[in-house]
PDB file of C-alpha atoms and ligand atoms in Angstrom:
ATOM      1  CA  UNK A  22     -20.025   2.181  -0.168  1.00 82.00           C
ATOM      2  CA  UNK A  23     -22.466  -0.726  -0.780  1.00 94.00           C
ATOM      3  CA  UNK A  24     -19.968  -3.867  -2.053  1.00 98.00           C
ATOM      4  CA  UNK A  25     -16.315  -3.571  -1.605  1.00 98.00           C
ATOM      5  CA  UNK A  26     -13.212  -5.893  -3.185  1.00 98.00           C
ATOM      6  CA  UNK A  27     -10.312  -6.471  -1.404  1.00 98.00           C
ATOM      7  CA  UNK A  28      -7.424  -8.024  -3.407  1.00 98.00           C
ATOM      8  CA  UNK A  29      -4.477  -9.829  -2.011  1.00 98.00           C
ATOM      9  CA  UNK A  30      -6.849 -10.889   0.730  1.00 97.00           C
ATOM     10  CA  UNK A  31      -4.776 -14.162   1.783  1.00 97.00           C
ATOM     11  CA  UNK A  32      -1.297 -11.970   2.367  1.00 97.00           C
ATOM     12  CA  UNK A  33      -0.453 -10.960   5.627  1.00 97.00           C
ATOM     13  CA  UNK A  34      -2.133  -7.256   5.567  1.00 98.00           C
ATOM     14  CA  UNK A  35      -5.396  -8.737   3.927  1.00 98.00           C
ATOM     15  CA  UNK A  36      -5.257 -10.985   6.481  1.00 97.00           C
ATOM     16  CA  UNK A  37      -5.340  -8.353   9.255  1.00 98.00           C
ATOM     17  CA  UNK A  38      -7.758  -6.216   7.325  1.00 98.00           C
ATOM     18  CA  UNK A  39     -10.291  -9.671   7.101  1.00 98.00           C
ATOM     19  CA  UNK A  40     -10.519  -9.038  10.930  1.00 97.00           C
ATOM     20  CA  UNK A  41     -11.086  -5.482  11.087  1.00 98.00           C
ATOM     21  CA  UNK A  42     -13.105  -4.291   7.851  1.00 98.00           C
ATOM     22  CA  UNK A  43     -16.363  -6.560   8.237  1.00 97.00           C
ATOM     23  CA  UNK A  44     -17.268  -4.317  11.477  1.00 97.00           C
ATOM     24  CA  UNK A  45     -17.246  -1.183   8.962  1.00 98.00           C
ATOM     25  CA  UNK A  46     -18.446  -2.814   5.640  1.00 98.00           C
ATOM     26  CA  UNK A  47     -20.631  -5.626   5.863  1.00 97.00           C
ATOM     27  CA  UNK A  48     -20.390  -6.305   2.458  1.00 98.00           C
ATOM     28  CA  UNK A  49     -17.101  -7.753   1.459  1.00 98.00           C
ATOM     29  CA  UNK A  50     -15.806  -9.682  -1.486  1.00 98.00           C
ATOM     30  CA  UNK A  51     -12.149 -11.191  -0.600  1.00 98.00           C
ATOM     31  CA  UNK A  52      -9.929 -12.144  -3.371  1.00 98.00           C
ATOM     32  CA  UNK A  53      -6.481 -13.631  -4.453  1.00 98.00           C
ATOM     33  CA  UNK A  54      -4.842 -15.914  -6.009  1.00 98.00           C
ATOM     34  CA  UNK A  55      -5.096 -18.234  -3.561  1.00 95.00           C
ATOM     35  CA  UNK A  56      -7.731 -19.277  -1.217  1.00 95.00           C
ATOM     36  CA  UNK A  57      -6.795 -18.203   2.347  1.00 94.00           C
ATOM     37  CA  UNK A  58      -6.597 -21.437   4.585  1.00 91.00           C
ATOM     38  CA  UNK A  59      -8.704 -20.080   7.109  1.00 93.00           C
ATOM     39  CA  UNK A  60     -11.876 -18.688   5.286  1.00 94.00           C
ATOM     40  CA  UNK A  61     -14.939 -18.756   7.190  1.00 92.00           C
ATOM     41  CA  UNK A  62     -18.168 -19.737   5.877  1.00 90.00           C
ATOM     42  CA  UNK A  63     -19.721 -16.420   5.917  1.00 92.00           C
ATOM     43  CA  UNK A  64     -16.955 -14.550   3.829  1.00 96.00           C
ATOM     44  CA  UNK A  65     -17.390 -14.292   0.305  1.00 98.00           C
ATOM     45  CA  UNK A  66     -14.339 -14.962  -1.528  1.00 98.00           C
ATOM     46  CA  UNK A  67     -13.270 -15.465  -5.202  1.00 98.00           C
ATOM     47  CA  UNK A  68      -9.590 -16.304  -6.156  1.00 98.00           C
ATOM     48  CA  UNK A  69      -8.358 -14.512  -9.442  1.00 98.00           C
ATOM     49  CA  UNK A  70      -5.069 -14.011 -11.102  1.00 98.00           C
ATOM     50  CA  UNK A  71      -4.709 -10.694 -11.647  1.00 98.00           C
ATOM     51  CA  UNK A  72      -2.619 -10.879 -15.049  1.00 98.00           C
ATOM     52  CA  UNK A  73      -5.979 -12.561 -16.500  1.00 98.00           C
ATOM     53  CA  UNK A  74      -7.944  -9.904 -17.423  1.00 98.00           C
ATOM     54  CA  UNK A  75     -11.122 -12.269 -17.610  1.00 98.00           C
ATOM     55  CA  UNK A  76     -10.645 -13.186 -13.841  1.00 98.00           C
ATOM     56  CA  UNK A  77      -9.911  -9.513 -12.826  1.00 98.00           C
ATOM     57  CA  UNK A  78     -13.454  -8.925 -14.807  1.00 98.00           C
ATOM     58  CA  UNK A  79     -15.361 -11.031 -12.384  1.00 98.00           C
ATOM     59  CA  UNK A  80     -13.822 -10.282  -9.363  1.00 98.00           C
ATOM     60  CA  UNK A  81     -14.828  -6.347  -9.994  1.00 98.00           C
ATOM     61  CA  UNK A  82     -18.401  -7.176 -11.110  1.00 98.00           C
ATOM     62  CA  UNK A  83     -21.209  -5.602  -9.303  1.00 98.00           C
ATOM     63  CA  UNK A  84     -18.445  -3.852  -6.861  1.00 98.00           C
ATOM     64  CA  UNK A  85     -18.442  -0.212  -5.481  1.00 98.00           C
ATOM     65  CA  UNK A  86     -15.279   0.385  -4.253  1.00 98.00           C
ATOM     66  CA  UNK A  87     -11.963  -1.790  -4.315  1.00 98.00           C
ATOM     67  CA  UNK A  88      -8.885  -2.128  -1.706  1.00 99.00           C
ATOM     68  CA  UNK A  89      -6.211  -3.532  -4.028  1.00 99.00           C
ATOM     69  CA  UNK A  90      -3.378  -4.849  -2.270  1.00 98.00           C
ATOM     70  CA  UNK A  91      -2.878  -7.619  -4.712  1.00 98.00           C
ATOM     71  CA  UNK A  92       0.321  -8.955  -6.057  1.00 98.00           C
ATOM     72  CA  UNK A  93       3.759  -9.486  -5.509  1.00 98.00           C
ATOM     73  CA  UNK A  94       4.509  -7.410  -2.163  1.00 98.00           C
ATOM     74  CA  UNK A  95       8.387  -7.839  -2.333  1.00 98.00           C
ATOM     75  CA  UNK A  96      11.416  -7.456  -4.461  1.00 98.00           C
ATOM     76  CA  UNK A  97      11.470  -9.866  -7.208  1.00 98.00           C
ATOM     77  CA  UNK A  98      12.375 -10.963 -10.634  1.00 98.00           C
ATOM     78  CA  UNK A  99      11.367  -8.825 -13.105  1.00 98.00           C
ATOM     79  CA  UNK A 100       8.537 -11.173 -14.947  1.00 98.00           C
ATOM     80  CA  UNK A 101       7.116 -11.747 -11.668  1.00 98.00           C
ATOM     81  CA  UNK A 102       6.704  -8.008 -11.195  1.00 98.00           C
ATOM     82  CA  UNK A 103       5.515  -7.501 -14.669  1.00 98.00           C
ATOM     83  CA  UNK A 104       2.725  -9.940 -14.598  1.00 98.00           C
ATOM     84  CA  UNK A 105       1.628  -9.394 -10.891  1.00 98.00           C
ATOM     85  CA  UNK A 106       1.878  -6.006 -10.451  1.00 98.00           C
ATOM     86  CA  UNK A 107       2.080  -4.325 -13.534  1.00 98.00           C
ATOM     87  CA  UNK A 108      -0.368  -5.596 -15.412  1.00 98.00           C
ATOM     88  CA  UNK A 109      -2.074  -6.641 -12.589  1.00 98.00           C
ATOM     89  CA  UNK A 110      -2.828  -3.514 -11.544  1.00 98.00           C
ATOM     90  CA  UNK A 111      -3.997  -2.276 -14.975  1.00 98.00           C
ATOM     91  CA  UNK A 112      -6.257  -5.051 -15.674  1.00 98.00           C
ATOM     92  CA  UNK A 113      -7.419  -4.178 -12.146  1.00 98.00           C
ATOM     93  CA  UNK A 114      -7.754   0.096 -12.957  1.00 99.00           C
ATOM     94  CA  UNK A 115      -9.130  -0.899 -16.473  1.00 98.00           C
ATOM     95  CA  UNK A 116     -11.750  -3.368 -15.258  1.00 98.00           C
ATOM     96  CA  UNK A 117     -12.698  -1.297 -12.263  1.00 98.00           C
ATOM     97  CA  UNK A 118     -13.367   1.525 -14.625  1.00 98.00           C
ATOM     98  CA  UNK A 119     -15.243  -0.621 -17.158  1.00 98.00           C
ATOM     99  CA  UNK A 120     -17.389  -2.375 -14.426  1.00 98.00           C
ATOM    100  CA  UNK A 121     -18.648   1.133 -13.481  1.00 98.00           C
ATOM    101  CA  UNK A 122     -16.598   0.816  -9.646  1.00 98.00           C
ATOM    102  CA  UNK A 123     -16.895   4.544  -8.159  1.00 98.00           C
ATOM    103  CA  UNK A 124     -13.220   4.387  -5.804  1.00 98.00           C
ATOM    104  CA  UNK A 125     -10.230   2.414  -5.884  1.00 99.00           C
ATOM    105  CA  UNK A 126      -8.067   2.438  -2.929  1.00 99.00           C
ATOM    106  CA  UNK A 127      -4.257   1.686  -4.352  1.00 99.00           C
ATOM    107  CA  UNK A 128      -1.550  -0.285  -1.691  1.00 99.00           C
ATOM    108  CA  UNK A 129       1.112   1.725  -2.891  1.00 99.00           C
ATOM    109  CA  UNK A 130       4.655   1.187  -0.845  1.00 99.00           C
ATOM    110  CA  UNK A 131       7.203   3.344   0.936  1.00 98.00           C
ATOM    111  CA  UNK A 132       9.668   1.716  -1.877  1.00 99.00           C
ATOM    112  CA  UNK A 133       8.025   4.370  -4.168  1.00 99.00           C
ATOM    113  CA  UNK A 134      10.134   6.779  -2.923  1.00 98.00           C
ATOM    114  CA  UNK A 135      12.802   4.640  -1.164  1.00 98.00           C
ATOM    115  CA  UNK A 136      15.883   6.025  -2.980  1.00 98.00           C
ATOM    116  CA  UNK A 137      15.332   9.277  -0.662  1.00 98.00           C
ATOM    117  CA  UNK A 138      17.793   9.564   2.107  1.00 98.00           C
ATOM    118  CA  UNK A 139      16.648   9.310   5.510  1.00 98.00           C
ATOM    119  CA  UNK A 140      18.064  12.738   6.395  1.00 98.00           C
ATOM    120  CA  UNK A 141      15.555  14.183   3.715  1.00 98.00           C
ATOM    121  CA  UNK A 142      11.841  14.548   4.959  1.00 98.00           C
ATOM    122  CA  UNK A 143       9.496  14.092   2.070  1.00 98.00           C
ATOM    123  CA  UNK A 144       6.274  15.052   1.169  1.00 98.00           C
ATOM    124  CA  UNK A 145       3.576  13.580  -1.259  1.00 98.00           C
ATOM    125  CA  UNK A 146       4.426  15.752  -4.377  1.00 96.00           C
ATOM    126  CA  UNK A 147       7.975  14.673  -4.806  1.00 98.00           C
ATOM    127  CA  UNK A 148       9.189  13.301  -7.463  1.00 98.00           C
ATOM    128  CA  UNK A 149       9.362   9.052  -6.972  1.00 98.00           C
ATOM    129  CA  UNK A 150      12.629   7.612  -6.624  1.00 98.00           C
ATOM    130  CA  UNK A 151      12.083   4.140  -6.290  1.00 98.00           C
ATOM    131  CA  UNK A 152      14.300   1.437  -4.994  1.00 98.00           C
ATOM    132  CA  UNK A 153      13.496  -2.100  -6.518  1.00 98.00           C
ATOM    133  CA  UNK A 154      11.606  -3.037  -9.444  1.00 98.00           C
ATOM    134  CA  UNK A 155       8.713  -3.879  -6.613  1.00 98.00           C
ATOM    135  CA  UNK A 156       8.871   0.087  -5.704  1.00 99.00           C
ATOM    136  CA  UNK A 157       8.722   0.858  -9.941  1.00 99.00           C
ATOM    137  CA  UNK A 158       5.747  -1.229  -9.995  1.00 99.00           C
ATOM    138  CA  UNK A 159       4.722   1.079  -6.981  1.00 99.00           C
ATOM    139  CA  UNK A 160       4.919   3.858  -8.746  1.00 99.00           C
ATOM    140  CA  UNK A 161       3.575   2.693 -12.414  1.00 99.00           C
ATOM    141  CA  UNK A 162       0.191   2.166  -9.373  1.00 99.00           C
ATOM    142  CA  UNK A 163       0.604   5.759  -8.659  1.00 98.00           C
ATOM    143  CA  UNK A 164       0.596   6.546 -12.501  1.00 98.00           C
ATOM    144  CA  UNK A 165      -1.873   4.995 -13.495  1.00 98.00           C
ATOM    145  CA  UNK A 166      -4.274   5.672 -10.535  1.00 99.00           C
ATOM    146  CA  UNK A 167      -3.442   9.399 -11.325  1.00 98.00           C
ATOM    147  CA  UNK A 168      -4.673   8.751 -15.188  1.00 98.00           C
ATOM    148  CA  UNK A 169      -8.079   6.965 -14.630  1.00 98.00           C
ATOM    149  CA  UNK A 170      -8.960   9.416 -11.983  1.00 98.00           C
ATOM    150  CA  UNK A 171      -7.998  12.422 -14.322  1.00 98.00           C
ATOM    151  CA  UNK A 172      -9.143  11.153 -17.578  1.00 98.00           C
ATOM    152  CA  UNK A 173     -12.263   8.788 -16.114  1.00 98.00           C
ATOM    153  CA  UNK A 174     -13.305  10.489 -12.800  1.00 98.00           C
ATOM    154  CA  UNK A 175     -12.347   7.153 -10.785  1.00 98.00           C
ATOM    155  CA  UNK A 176     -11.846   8.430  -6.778  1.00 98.00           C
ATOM    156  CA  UNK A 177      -8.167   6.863  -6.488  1.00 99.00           C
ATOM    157  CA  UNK A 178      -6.192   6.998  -3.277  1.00 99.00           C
ATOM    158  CA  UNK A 179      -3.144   6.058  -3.362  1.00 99.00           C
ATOM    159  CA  UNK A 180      -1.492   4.921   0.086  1.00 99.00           C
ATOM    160  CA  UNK A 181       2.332   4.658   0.163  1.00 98.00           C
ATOM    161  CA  UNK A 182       2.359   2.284   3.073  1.00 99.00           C
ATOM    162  CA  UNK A 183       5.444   2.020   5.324  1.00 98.00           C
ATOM    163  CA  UNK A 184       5.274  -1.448   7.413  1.00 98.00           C
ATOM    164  CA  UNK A 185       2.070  -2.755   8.580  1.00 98.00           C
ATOM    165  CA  UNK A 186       2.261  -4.776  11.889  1.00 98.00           C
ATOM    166  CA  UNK A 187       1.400  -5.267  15.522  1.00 98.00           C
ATOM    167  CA  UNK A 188       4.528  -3.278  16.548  1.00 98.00           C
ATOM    168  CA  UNK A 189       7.654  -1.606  15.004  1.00 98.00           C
ATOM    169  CA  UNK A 190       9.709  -4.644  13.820  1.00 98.00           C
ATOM    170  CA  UNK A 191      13.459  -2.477  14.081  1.00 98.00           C
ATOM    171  CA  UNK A 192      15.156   0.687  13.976  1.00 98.00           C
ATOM    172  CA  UNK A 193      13.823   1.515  10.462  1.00 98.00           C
ATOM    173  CA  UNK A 194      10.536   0.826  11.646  1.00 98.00           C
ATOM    174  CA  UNK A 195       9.876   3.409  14.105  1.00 98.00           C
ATOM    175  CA  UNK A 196      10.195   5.846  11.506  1.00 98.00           C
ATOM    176  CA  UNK A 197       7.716   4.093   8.879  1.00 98.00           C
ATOM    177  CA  UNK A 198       5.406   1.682  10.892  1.00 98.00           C
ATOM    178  CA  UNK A 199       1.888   1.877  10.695  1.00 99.00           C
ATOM    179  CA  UNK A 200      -0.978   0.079  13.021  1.00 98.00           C
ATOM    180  CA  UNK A 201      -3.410  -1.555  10.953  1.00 98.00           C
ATOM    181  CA  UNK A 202      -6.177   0.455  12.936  1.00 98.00           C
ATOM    182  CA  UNK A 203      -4.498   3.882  11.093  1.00 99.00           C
ATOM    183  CA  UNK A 204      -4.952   2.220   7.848  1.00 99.00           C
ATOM    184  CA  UNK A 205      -8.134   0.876   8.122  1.00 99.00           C
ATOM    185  CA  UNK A 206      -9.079   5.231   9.082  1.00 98.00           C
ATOM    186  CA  UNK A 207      -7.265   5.875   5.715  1.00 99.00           C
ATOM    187  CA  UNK A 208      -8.760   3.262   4.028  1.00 99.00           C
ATOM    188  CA  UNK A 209     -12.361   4.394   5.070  1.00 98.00           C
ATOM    189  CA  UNK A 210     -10.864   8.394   3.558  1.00 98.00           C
ATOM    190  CA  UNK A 211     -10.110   6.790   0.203  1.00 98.00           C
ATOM    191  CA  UNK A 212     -13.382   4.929   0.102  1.00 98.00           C
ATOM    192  CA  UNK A 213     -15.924   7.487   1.727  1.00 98.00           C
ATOM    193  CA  UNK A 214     -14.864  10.895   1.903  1.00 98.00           C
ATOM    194  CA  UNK A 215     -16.461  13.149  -0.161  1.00 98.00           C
ATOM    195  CA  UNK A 216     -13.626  15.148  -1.756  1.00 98.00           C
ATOM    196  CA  UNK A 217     -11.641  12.657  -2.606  1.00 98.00           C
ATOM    197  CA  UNK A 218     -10.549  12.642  -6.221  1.00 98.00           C
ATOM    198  CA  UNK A 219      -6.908  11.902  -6.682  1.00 98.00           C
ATOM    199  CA  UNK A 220      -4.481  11.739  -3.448  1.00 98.00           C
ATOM    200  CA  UNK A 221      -1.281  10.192  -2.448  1.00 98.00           C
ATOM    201  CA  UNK A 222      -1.133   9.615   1.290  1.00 99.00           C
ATOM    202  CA  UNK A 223       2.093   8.542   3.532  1.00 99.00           C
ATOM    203  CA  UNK A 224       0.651   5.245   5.306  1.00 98.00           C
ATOM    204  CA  UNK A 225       2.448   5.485   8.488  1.00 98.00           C
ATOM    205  CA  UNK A 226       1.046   6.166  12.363  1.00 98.00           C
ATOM    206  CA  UNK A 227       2.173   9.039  14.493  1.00 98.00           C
ATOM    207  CA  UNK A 228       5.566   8.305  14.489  1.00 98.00           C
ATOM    208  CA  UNK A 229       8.459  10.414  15.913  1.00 97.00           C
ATOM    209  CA  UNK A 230      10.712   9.271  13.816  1.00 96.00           C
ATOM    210  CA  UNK A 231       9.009   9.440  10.511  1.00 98.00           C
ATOM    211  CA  UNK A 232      11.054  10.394   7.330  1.00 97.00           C
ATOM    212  CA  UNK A 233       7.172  11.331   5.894  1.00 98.00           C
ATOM    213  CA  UNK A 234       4.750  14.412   5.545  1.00 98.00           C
ATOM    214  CA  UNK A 235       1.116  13.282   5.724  1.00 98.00           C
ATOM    215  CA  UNK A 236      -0.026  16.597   6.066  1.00 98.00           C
ATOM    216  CA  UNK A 237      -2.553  15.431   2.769  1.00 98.00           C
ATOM    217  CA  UNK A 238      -3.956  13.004   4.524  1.00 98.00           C
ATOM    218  CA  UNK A 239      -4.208  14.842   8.009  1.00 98.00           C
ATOM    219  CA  UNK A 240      -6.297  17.546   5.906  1.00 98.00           C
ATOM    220  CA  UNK A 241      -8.441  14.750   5.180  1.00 98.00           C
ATOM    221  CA  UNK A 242      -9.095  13.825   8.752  1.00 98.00           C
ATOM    222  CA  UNK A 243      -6.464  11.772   9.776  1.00 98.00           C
ATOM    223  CA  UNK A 244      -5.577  11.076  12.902  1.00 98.00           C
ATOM    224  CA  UNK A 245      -3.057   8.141  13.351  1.00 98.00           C
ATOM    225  CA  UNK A 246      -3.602   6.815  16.644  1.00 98.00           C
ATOM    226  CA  UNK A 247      -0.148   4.426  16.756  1.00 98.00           C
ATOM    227  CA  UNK A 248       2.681   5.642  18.325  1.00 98.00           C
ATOM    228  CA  UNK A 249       5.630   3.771  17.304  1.00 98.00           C
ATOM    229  CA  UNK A 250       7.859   5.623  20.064  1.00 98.00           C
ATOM    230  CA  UNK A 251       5.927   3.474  22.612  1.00 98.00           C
ATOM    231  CA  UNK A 252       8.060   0.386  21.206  1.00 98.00           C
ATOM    232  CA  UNK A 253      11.095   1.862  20.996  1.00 98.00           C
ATOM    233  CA  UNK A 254      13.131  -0.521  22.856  1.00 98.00           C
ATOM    234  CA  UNK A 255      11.812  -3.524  21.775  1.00 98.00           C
ATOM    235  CA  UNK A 256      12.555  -2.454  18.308  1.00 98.00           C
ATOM    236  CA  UNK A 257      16.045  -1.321  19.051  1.00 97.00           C
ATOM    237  CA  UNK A 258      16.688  -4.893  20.942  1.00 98.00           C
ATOM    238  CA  UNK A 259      15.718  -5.939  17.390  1.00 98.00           C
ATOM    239  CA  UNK A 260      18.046  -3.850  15.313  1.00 97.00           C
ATOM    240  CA  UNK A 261      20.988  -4.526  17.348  1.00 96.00           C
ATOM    241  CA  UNK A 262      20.812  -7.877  16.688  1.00 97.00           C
ATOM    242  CA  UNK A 263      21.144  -7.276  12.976  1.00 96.00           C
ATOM    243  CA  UNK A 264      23.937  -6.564  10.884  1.00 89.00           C
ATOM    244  CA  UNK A 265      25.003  -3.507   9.432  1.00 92.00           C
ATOM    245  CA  UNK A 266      24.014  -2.649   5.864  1.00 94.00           C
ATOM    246  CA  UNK A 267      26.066   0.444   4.765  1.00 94.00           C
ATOM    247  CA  UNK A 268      24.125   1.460   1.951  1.00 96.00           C
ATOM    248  CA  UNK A 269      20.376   0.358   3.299  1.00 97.00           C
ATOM    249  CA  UNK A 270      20.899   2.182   6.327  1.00 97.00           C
ATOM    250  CA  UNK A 271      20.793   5.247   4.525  1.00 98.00           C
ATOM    251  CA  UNK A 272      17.983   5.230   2.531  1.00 98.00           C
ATOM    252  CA  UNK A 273      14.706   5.091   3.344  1.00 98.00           C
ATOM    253  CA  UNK A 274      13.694   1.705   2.113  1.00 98.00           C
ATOM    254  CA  UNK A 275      16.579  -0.019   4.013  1.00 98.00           C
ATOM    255  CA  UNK A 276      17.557  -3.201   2.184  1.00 98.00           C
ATOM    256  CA  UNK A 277      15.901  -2.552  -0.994  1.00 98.00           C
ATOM    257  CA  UNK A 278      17.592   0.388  -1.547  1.00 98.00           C
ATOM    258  CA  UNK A 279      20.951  -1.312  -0.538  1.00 97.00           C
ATOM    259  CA  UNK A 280      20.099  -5.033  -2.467  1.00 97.00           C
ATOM    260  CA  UNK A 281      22.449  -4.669  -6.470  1.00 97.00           C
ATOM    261  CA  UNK A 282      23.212  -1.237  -5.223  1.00 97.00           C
ATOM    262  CA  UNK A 283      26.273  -1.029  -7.489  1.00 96.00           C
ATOM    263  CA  UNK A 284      26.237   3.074  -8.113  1.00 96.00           C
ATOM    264  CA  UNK A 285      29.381   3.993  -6.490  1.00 87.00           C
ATOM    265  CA  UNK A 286      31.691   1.212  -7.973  1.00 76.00           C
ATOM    266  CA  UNK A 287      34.207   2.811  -9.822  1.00 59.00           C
TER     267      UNK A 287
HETATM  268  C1  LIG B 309       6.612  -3.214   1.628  1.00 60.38           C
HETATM  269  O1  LIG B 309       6.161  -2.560   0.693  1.00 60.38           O
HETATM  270  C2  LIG B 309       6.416  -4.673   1.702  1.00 60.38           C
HETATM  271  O2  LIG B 309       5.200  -5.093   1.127  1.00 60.38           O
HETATM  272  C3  LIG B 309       6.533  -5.199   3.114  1.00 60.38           C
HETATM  273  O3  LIG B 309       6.660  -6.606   3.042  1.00 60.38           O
HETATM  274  C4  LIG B 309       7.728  -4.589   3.839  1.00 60.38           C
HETATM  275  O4  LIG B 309       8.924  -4.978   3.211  1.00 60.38           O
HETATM  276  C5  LIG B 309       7.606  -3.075   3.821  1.00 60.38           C
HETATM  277  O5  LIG B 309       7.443  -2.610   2.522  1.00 60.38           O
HETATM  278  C6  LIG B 309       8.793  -2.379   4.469  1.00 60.38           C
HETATM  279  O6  LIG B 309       9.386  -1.510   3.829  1.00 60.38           O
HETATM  280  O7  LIG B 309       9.087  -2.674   5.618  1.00 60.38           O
END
């Protein structure tokens, strides 16, 4: 990989990635919509809206590979999820492809699949259930990673991620957490190996607890080297402090599976 994009640069996992990537790829272009406040002069950065297609086309020019974590990384209102991640992420796909770009690495979420219960251990090939409009726009990533790849020969990984942070933040947590160190390792599969074509991986560390089987990304080389387990009580400290959400706790992406749940009114 000679010159690689990463979107959604100023958000708090581009953020972490801006420290750890440069060691691995010394040729970085960081984008977003907005500038992040503590850009240093050596990074080269260009802000873009992804709903323009016009900005999304200069952002991608003369790039090899893209990390796009851009957009809306949340539950919101529907328009908001239409422009930023829905079209977003196909002026993103379609401008990658047209600009010649060899691999696209896709931020896809754990809300994918969040309607799954957490008694149920999943693997990559079921079928998406998502939670929020946020996981739909997950999974319309997923789709359409799956048809440039097929149709175009793009190399797209897809990562589902479960919660990127320093440590597990609560109970839900320990089963999905994952060190940014483990996804910088599956960020480097997506952009380097040599197999890759199309692949959805689980982006979580070597949790106990996990709901997940990464076996597809383990048969890619992954070794997670975060151990959620090693924060267990600090993360349980955490959850008891929170309330009880009868329908969240159940499902796998906690309170976006239990936010307008309304199925079981009579
Ligand atoms: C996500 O996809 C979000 O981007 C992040 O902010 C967290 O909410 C995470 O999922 C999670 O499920 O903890």
């Amino acid at each position: 990989m000679k010159k690689i994009l990463v979107t959604g640069s100023a958000g708090d996992v581009g953020s972490r990635l801006r420290k750890l990537l440069p060691a691995i790829y010394p040729d970085i272009r960081w984008s977003d919509i907005k500038t992040p406040t503590d850009l240093n002069a050596g990074e080269e950065f260009v802000a873009a809206d992804l709903s323009k297609m016009d900005q999304v086309e200069k952002v991608v020019d003369g790039i090899d590979g893209v990390v796009h974590l851009g957009g809306f990384s949340v539950e919101g209102p529907w328009d908001t999820i239409l422009q930023s991640n829905i079209v977003g992420t196909y002026n993103m796909f379609e401008a990658a492809y047209r600009a010649g770009v060899s691999r696209v690495v896709f931020a896809s979420s754990n809300h994918a699949v969040g309607m799954y219960p957490r008694s149920q251990r999943i693997g990559v090939n079921v079928t998406v259930r998502p939670d929020s409009r946020y996981g739909v726009s997950k999974a319309f990533g997923e789709a359409i990673g799956a048809m440039y790849a097929d149709k175009h020969g793009l190399r797209v990984t897809c990562l589902r991620i479960g919660n990127v942070g320093d440590a597990p933040l609560d109970q839900r947590r320990l089963a999905i957490w994952l060190k940014p160190e483990d996804l910088v390792q599956l960020i480097r599969i997506g952009l380097e190996h040599r197999d890759i074509k199309f692949e959805v991986f689980y982006g979580a560390s070597n949790n106990i607890d996990g709901w997940w089987d990464n076996s597809n990304a383990q048969r890619y080389g992954y070794h997670p080297i975060g151990k959620a387990d090693d924060y267990r009580d600090q993360a349980m400290a955490a959850q008891a402090k929170l309330g009880s959400d009868p329908v969240g706790d159940k499902f796998q992406g906690g309170t976006f599976s239990g936010a307008e749940y309304d199925a079981e009114k009579s």
